[in-house]
One Martini backbone bead per residue (centre of mass of N, CA, C, O) as a GRO file, in nm:
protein
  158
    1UNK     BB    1   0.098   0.040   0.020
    2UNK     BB    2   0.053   0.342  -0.051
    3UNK     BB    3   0.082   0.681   0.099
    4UNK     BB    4   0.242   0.856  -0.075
    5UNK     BB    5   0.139   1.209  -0.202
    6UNK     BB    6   0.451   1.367  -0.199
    7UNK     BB    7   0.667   1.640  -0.194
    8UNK     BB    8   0.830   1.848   0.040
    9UNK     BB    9   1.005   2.158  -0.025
   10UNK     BB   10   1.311   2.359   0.116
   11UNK     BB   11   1.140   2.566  -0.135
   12UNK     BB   12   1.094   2.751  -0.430
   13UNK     BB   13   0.959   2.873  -0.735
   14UNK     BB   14   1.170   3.081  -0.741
   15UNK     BB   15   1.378   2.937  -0.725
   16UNK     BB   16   1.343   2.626  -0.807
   17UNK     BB   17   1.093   2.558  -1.026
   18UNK     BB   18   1.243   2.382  -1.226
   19UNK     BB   19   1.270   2.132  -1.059
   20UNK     BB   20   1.003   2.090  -0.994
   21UNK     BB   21   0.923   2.077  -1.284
   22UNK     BB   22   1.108   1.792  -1.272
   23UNK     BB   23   0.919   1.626  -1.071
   24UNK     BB   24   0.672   1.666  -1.132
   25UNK     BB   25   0.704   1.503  -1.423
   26UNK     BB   26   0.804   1.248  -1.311
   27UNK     BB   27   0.544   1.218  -1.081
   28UNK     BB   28   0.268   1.183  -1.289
   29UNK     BB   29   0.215   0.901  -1.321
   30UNK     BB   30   0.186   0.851  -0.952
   31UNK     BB   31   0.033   1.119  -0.862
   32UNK     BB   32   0.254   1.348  -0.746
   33UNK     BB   33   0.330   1.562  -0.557
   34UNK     BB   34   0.482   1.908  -0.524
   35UNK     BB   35   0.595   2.110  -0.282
   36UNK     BB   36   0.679   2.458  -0.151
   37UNK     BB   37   0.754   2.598   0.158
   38UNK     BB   38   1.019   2.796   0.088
   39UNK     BB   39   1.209   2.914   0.299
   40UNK     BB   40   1.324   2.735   0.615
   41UNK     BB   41   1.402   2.941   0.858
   42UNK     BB   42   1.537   3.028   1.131
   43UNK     BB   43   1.449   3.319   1.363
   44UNK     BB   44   1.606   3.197   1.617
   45UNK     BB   45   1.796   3.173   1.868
   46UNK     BB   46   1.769   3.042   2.172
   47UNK     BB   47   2.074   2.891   2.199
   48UNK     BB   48   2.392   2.957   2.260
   49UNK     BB   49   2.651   2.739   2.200
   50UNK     BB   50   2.905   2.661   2.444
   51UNK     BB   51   3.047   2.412   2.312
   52UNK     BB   52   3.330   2.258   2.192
   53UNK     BB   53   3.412   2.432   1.941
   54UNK     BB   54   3.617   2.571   1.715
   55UNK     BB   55   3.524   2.773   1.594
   56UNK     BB   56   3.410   2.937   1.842
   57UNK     BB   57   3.666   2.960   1.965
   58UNK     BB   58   3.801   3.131   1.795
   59UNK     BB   59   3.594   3.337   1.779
   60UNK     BB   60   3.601   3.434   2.084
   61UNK     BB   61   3.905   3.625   2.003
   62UNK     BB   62   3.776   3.784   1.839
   63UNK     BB   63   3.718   4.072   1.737
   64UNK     BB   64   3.394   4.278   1.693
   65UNK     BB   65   3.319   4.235   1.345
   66UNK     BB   66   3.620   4.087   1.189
   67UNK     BB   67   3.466   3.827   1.024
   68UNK     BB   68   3.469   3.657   0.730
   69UNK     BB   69   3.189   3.397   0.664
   70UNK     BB   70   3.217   3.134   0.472
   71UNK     BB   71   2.942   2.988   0.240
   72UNK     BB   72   2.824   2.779   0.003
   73UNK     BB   73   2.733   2.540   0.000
   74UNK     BB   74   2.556   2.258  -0.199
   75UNK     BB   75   2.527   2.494  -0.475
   76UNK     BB   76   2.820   2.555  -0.512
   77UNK     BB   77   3.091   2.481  -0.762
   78UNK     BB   78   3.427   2.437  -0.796
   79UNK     BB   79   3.725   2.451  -0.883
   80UNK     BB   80   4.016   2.460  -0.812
   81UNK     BB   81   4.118   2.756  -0.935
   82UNK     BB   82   3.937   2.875  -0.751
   83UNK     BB   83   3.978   2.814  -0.476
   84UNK     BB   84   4.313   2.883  -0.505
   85UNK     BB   85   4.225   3.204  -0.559
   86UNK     BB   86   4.055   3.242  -0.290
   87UNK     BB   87   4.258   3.168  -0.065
   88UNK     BB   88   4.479   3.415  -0.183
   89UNK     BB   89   4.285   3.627  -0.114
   90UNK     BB   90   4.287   3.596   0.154
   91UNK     BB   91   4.574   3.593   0.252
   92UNK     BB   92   4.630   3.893   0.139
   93UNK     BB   93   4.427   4.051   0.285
   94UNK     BB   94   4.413   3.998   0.627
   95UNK     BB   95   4.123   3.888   0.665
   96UNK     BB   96   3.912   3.751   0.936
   97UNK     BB   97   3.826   3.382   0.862
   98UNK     BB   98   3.575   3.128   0.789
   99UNK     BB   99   3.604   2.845   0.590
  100UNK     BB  100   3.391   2.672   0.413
  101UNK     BB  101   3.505   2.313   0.276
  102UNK     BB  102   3.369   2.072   0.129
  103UNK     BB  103   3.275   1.915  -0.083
  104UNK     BB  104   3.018   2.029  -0.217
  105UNK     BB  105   3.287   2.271  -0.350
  106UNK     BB  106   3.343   1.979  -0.496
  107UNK     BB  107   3.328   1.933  -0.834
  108UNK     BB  108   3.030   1.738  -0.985
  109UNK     BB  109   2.732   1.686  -0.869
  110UNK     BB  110   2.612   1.608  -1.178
  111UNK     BB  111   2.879   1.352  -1.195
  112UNK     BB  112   2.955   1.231  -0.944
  113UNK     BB  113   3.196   1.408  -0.833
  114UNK     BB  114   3.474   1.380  -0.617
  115UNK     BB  115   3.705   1.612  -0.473
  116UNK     BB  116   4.018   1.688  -0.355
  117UNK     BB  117   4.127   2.013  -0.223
  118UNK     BB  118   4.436   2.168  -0.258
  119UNK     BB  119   4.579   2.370  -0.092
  120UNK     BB  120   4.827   2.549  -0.042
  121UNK     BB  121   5.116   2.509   0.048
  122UNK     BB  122   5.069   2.644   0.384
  123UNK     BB  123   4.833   2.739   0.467
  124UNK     BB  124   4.707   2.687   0.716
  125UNK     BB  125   4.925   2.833   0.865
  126UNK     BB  126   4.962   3.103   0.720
  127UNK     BB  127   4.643   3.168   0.864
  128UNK     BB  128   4.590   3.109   1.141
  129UNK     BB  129   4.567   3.426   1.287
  130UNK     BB  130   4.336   3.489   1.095
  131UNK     BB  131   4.219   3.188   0.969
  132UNK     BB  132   3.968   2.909   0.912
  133UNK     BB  133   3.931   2.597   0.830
  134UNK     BB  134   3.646   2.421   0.732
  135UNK     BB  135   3.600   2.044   0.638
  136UNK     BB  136   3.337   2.056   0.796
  137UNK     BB  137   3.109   2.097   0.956
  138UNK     BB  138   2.919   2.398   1.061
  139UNK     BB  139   2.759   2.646   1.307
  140UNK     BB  140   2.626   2.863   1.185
  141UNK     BB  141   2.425   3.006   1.351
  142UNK     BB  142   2.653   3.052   1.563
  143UNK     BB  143   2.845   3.237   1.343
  144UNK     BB  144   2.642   3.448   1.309
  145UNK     BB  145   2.552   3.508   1.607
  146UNK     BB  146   2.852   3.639   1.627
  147UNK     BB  147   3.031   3.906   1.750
  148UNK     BB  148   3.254   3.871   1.527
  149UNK     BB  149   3.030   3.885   1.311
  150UNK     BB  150   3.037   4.078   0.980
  151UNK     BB  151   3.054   3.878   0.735
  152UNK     BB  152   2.887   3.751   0.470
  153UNK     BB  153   2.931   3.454   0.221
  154UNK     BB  154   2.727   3.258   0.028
  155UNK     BB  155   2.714   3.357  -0.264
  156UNK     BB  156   2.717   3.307  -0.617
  157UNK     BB  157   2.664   3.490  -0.907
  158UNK     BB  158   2.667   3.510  -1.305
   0.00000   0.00000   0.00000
């Protein structure tokens, strides 16, 4: 007994609408439908954790408004030239920086590639005392709302 009747997407038909009707025309013979109730985003945080994550320990030492906070999230695939360009320049500006660079970030997600992009030899130390990079989850809400965090990069349109 079948009892899915579509599915529910955290986004909107203004944000990816094609692809919505790409799932929608997928599931049209199962009668199934797809709504898109988001973006769902929390309004606040109840409680700022203070549990020993690198991030926020990090984040803790900066004076306030002074950290650059990057995170491209899921949705956007970059080539190695491109990491290794921005990497050059977060290290060249001298400002206060948190990294987020996942896999997610890196090779070509509509391909099933992923690959490890290699850092220029010696980054991770020579920004050591200005920038942080997490390749691994990192606690946004948290990163966000700390009073250390001045700017956030979040996405690139071309």
């Amino acid at each position: 007994m079948d009892i899915r009747s579509g599915d529910i997407h955290n986004t909107s038909k203004v944000i990816e609408g094609k692809f919505l009707d790409l799932l929608e025309q997928a599931e049209t013979n199962l009668n199934k439908k797809q709504w898109a109730i988001g973006p769902v985003l929390p309004t606040k945080l109840d409680h700022i954790s203070n549990r020993n994550d690198i991030c926020l320990e990090w984040l803790n030492k900066q004076p306030p408004r002074s950290v650059l906070f990057i995170s491209f999230g899921t949705t956007i695939s970059f080539s190695d030239r491109e990491i290794k360009e921005l990497a050059m320049g977060l290290e060249q500006s001298k400002q206060r920086f948190i990294w987020v660079l996942r896999d997610a970030d890196r090779g070509d997600i509509f391909e099933g590639e992923a690959r490890k992009v290699e850092l220029p030899e010696g980054y991770k130390e020579r920004v050591k005392e200005v920038g942080l990079v997490v390749r691994e989850w990192a606690p946004q809400p948290e990163i966000l709302a700390h009073s250390s965090t001045g700017v956030t990069v979040d996405g690139i349109l071309a």
